PDB file of C-alpha atoms in Angstrom:
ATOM      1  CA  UNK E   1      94.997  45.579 112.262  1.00 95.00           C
ATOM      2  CA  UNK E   2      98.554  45.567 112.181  1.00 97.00           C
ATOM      3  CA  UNK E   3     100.220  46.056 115.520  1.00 98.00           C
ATOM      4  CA  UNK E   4     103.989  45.865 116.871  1.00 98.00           C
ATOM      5  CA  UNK E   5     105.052  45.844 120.276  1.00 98.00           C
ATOM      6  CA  UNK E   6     108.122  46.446 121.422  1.00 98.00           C
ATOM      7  CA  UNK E   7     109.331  45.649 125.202  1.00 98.00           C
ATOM      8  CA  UNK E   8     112.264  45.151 126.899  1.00 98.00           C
ATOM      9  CA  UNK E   9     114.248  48.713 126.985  1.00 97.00           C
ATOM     10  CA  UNK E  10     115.684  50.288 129.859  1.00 97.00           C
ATOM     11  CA  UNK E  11     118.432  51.839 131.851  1.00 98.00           C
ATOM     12  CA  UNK E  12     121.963  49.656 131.110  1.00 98.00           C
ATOM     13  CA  UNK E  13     125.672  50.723 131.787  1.00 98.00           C
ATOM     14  CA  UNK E  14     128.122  50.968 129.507  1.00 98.00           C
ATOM     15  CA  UNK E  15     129.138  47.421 128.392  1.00 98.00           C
ATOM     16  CA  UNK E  16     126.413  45.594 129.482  1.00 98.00           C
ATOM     17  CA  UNK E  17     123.787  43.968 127.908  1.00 98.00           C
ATOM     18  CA  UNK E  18     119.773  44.150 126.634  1.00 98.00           C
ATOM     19  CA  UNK E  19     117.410  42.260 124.496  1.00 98.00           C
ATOM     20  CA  UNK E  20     114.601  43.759 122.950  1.00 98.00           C
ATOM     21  CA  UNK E  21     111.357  41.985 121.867  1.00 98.00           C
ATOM     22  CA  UNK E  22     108.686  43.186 119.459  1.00 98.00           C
ATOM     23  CA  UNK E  23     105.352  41.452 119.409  1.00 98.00           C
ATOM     24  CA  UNK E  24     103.598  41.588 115.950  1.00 98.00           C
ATOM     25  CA  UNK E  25      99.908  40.470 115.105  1.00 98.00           C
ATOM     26  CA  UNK E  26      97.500  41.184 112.406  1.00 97.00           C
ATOM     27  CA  UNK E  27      99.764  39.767 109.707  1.00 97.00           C
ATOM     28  CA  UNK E  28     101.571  37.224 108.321  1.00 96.00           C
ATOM     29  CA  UNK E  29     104.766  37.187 110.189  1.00 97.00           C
ATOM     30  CA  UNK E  30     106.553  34.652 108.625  1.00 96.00           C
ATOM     31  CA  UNK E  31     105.741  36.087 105.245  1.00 96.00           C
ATOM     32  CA  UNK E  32     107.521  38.924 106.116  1.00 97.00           C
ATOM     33  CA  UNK E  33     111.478  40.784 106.493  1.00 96.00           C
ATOM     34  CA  UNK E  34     111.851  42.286 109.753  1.00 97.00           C
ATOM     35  CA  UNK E  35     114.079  45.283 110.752  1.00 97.00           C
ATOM     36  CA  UNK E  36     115.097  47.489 113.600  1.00 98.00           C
ATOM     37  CA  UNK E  37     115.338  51.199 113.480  1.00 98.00           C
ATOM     38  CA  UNK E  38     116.976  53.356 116.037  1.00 98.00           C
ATOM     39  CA  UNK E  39     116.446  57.108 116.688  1.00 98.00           C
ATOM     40  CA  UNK E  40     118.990  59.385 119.031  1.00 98.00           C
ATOM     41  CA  UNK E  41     117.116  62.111 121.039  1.00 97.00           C
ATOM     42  CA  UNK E  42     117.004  64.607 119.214  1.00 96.00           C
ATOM     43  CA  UNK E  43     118.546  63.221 116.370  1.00 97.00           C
ATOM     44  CA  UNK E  44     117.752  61.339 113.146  1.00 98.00           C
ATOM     45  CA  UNK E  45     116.858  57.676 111.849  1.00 98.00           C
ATOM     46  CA  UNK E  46     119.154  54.590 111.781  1.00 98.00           C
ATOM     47  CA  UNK E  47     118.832  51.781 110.474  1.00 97.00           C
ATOM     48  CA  UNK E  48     120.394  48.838 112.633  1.00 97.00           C
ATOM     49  CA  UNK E  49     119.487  45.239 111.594  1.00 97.00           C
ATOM     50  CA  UNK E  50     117.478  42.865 109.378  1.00 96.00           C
ATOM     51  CA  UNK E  51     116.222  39.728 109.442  1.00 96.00           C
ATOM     52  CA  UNK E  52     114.824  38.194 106.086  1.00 95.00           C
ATOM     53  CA  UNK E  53     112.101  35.345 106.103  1.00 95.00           C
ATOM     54  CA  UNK E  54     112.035  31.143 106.206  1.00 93.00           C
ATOM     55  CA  UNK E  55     112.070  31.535 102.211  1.00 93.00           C
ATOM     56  CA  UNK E  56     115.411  33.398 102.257  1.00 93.00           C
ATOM     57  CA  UNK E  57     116.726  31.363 104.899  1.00 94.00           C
ATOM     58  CA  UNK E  58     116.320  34.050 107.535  1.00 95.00           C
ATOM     59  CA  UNK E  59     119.661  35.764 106.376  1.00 95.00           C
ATOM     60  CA  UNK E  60     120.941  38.763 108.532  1.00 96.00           C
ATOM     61  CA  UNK E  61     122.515  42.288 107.515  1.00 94.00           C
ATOM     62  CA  UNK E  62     123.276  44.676 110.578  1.00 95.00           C
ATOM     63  CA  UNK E  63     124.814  48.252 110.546  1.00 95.00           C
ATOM     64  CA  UNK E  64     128.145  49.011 110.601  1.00 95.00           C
ATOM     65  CA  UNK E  65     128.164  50.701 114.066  1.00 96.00           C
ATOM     66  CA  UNK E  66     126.920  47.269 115.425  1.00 97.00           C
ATOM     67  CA  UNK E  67     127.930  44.343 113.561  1.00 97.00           C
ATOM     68  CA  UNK E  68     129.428  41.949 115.961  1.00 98.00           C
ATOM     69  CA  UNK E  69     127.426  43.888 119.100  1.00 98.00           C
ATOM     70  CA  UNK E  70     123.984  43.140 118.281  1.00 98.00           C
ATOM     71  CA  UNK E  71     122.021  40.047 117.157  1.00 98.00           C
ATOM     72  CA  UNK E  72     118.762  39.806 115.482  1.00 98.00           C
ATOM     73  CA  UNK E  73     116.442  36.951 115.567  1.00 98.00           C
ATOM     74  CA  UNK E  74     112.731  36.035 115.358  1.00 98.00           C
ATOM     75  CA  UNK E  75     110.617  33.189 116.168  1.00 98.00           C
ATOM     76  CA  UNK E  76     107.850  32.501 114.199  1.00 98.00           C
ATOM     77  CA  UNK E  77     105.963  30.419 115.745  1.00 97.00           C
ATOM     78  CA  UNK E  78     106.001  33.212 118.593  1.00 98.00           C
ATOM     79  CA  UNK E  79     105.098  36.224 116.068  1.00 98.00           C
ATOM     80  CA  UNK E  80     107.951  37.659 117.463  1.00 98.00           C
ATOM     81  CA  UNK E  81     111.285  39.841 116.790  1.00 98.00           C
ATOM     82  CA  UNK E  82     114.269  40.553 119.213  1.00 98.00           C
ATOM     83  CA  UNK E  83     117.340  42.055 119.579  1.00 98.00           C
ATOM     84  CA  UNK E  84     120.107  40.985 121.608  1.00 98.00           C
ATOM     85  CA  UNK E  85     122.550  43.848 122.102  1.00 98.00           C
ATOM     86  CA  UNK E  86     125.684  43.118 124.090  1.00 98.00           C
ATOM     87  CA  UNK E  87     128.909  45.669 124.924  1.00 98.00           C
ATOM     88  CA  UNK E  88     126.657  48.467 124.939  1.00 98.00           C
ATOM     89  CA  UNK E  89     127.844  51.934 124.806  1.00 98.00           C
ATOM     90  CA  UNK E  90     126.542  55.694 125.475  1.00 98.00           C
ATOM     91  CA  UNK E  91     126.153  56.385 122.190  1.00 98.00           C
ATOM     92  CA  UNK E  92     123.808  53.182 121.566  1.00 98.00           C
ATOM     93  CA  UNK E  93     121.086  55.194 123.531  1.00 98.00           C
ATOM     94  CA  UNK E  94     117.924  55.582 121.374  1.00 98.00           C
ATOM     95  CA  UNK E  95     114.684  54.563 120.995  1.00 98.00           C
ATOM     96  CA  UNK E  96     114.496  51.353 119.401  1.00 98.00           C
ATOM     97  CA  UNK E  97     111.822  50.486 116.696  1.00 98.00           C
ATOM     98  CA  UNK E  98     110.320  47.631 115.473  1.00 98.00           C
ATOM     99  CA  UNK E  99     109.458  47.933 111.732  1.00 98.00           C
ATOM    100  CA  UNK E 100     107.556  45.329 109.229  1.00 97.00           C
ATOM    101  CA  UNK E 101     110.136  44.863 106.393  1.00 93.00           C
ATOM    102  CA  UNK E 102     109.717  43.574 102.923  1.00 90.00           C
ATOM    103  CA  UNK E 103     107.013  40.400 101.826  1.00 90.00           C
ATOM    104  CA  UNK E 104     105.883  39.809  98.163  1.00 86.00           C
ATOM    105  CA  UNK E 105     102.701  41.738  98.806  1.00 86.00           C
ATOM    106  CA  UNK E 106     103.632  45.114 100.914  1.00 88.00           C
ATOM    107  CA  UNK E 107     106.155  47.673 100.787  1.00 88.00           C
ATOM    108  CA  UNK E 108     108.945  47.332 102.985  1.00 91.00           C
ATOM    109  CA  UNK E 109     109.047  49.635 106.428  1.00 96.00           C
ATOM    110  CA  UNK E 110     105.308  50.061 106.512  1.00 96.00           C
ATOM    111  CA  UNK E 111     104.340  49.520 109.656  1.00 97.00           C
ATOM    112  CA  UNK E 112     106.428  50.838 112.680  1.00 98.00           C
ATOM    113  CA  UNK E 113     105.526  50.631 116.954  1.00 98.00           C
ATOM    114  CA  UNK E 114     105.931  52.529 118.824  1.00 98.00           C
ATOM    115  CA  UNK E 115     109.142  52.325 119.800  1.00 98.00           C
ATOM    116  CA  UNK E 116     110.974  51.404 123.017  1.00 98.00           C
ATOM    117  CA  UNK E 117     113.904  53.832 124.966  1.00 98.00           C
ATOM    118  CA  UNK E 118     117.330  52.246 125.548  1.00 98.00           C
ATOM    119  CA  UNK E 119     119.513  54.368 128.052  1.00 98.00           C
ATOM    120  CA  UNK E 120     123.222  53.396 128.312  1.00 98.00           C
ATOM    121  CA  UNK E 121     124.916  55.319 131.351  1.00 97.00           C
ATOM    122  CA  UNK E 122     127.011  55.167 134.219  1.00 96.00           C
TER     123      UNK E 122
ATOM    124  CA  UNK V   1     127.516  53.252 102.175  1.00 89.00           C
ATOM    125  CA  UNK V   2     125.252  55.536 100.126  1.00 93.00           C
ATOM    126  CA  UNK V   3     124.935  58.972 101.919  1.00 96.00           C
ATOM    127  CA  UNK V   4     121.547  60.977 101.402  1.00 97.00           C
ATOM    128  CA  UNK V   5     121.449  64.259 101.928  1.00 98.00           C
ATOM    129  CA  UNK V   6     118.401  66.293 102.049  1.00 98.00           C
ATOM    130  CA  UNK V   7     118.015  69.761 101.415  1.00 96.00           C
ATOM    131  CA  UNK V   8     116.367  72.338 102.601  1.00 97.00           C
ATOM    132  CA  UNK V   9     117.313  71.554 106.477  1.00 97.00           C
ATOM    133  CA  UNK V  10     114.157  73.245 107.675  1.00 98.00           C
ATOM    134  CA  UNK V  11     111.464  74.752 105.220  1.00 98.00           C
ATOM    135  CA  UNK V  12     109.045  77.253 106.463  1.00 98.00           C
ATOM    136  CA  UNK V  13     105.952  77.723 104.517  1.00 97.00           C
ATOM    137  CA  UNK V  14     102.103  78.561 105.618  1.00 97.00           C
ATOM    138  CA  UNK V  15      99.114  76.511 104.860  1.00 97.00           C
ATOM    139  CA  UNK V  16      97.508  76.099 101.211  1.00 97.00           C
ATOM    140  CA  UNK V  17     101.214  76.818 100.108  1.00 97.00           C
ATOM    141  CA  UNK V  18     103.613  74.282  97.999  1.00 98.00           C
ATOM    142  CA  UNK V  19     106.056  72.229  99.278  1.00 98.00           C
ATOM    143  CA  UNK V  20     109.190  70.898  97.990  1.00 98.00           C
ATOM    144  CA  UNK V  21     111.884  68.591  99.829  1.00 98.00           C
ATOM    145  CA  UNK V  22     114.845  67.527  98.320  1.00 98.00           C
ATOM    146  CA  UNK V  23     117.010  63.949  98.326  1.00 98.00           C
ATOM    147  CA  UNK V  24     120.574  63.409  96.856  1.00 98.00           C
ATOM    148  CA  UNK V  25     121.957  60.420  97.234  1.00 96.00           C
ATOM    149  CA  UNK V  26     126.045  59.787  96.709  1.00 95.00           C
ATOM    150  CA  UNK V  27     125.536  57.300  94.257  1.00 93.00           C
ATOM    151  CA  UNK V  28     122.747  55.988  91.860  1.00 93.00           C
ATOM    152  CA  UNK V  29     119.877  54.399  93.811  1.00 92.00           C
ATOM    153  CA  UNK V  30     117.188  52.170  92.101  1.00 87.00           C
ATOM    154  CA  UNK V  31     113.859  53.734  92.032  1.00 82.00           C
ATOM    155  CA  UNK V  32     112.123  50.862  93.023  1.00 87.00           C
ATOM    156  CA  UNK V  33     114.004  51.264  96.875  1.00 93.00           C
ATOM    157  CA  UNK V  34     113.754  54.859  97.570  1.00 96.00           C
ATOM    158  CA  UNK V  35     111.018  55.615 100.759  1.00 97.00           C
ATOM    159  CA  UNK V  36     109.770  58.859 102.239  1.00 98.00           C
ATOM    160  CA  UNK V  37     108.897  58.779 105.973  1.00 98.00           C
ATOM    161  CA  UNK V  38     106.761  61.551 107.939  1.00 98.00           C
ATOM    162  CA  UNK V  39     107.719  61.584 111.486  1.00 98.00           C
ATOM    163  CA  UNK V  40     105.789  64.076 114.023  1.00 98.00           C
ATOM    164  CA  UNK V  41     107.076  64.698 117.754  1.00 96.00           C
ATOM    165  CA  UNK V  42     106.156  61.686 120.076  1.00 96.00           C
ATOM    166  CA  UNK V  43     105.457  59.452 116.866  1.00 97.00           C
ATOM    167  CA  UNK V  44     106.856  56.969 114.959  1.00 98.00           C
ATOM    168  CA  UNK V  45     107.839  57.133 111.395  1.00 98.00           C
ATOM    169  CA  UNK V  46     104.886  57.088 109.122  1.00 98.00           C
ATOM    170  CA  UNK V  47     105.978  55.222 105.392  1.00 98.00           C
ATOM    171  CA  UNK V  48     104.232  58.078 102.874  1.00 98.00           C
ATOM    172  CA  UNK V  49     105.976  57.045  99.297  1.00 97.00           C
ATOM    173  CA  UNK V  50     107.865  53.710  98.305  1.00 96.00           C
ATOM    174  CA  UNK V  51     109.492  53.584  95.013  1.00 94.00           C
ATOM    175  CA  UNK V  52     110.094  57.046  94.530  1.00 96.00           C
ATOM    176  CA  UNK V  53     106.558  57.397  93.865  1.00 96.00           C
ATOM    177  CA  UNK V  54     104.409  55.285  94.662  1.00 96.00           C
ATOM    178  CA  UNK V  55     101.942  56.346  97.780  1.00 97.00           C
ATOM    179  CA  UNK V  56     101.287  53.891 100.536  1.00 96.00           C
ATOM    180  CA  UNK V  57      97.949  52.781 102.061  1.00 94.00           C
ATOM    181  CA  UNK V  58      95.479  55.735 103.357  1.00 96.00           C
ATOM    182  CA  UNK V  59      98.288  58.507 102.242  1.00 97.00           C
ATOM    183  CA  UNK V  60      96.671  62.093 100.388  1.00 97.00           C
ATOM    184  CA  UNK V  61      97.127  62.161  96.922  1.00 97.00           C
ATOM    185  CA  UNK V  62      98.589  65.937  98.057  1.00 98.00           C
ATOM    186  CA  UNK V  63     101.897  63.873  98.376  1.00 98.00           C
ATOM    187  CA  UNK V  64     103.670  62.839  95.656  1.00 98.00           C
ATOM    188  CA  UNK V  65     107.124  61.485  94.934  1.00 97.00           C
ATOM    189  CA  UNK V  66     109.730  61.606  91.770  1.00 97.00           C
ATOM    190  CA  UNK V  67     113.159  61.393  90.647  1.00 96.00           C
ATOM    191  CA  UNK V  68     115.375  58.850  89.475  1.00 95.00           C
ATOM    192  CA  UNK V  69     119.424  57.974  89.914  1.00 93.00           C
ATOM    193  CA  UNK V  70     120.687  60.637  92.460  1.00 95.00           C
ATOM    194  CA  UNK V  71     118.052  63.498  92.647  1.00 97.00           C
ATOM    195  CA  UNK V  72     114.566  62.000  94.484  1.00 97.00           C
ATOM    196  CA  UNK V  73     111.520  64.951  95.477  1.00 98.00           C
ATOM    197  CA  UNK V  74     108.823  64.882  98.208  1.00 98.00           C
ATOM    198  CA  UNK V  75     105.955  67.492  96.723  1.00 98.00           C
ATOM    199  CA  UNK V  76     103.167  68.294  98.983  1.00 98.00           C
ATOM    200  CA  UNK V  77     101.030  70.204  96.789  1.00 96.00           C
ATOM    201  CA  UNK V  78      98.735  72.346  99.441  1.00 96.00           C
ATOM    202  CA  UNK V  79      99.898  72.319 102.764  1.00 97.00           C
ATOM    203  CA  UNK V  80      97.757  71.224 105.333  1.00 97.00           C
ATOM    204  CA  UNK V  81      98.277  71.771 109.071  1.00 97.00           C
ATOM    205  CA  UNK V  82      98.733  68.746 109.834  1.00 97.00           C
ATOM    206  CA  UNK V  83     101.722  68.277 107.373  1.00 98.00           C
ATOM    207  CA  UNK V  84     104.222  69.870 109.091  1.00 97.00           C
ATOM    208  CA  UNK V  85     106.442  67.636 110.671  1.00 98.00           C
ATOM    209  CA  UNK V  86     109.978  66.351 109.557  1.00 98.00           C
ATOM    210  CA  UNK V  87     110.874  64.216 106.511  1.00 98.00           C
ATOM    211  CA  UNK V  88     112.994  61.857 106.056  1.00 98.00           C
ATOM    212  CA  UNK V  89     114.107  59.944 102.910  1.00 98.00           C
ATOM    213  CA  UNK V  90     115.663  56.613 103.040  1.00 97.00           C
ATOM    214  CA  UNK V  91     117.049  54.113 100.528  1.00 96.00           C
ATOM    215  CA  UNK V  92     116.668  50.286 100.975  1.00 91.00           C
ATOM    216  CA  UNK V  93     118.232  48.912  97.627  1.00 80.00           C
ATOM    217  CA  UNK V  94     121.767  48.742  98.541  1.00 71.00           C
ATOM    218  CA  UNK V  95     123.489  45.833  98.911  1.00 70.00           C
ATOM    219  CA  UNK V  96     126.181  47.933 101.738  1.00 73.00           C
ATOM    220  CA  UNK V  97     123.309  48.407 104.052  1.00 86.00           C
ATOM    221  CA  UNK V  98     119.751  50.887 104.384  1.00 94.00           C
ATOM    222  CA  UNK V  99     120.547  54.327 104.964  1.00 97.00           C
ATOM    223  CA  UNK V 100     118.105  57.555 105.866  1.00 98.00           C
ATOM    224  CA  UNK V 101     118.878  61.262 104.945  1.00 98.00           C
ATOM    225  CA  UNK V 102     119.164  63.655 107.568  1.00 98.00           C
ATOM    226  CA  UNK V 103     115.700  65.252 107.955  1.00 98.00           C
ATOM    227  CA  UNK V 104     113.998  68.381 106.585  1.00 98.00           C
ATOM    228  CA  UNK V 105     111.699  70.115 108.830  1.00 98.00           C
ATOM    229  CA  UNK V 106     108.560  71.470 107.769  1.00 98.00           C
ATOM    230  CA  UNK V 107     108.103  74.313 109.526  1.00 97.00           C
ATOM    231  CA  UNK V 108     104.892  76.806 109.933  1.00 95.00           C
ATOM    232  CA  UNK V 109     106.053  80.160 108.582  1.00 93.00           C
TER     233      UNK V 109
END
């Protein structure tokens, strides 16, 4: 069974700093991209970063709204997925989700966790 | 960035009745990236159609996707009540980033 974990969110002020994690078992990891989806209460989807696998040299593409903010990585060897975010502001509050991108054999963004909340206030 | 909008912004319909959702995208998309996501309060995104069309794993063959270039549509044939819930679309095939509609919300009339 696939499963993704996500850890690591919280209550941060403004400018500070987080880093997410996302544990992932019951696949392949390595086979596979690996992307993070945000979600404003109340509000709609966003996609926020991407990190492709060993085979495409583990490229990265991030949204606008954080490019040069956030960092995506993942460790392999780990199973695992993070997010460094850095100069947070308010309106990076969301909950943060850990999504199973694109491999040869699946559909990208077909397994999502649950999610993890990211507050950014003073 | 490619902009989808979806229309209606909230659809209200009873049970055993038709549904149809709407995506526009700003510029052409290729089929083979366009996604539909069902997303219930509390829950995370559920992946329903990639491709335009094609249904992922376990999904009711009550759900079907189509369209092409600009115009992409979510059909659920007979509503059941568990299928209301908000939509979203997203497209995944651009190389200026992945971008999601808005939402439509499937409300029960």
């Amino acid at each position: 069974e696939v499963q993704l974990v996500e850890s690591g969110g919280g209550l941060v002020q403004p400018g500070g700093s987080l880093r997410l994690s996302c544990a992932a078992s019951g696949f392949t990891f390595s086979d596979h991209y690996m992307d993070w989806v945000r979600q404003a209460p109340g509000k709609g989807l966003e996609w926020v970063a991407r990190t492709r696998n060993k085979a495409n040299s583990y490229t990265t593409e991030y949204a606008a709204s954080v490019k040069g903010r956030f960092t995506i990585s993942r460790d392999d060897s780990k199973n695992s997925l993070y997010l460094q975010m850095n100069t947070l502001k308010t309106e990076d509050t969301a909950v943060y989700y850990c999504v199973r991108g694109y491999s040869s054999s699946s559909p990208s963004f077909d397994y999502w966790g649950q999610g993890t909340l990211v507050t950014v206030s003073s | 960035e490619i902009v989808l909008t979806q229309s209606p912004g909230t659809l209200s319909l009873s049970p055993g009745e038709r549904a149809t959702l709407s995506c526009r995208a700003s510029q052409s998309v290729s089929s083979s990236y366009l996604a539909w996501y069902q997303q219930k309060p509390g829950q995370a995104p559920r992946l329903l159609i990639y491709g335009a069309s094609s249904r992922a794993t376990g999904i009711p063959d009550r759900f079907s996707g189509s369209g092409s270039g600009t115009d992409f549509t979510l059909t659920i044939s007979r509503l059941e009540p568990e299928d209301f819930a908000v939509y979203y679309c997203q497209q995944y095939g651009s190389s200026r980033g992945i971008t999601f509609g808005q939402g439509t919300r499937l409300e029960i009339k």
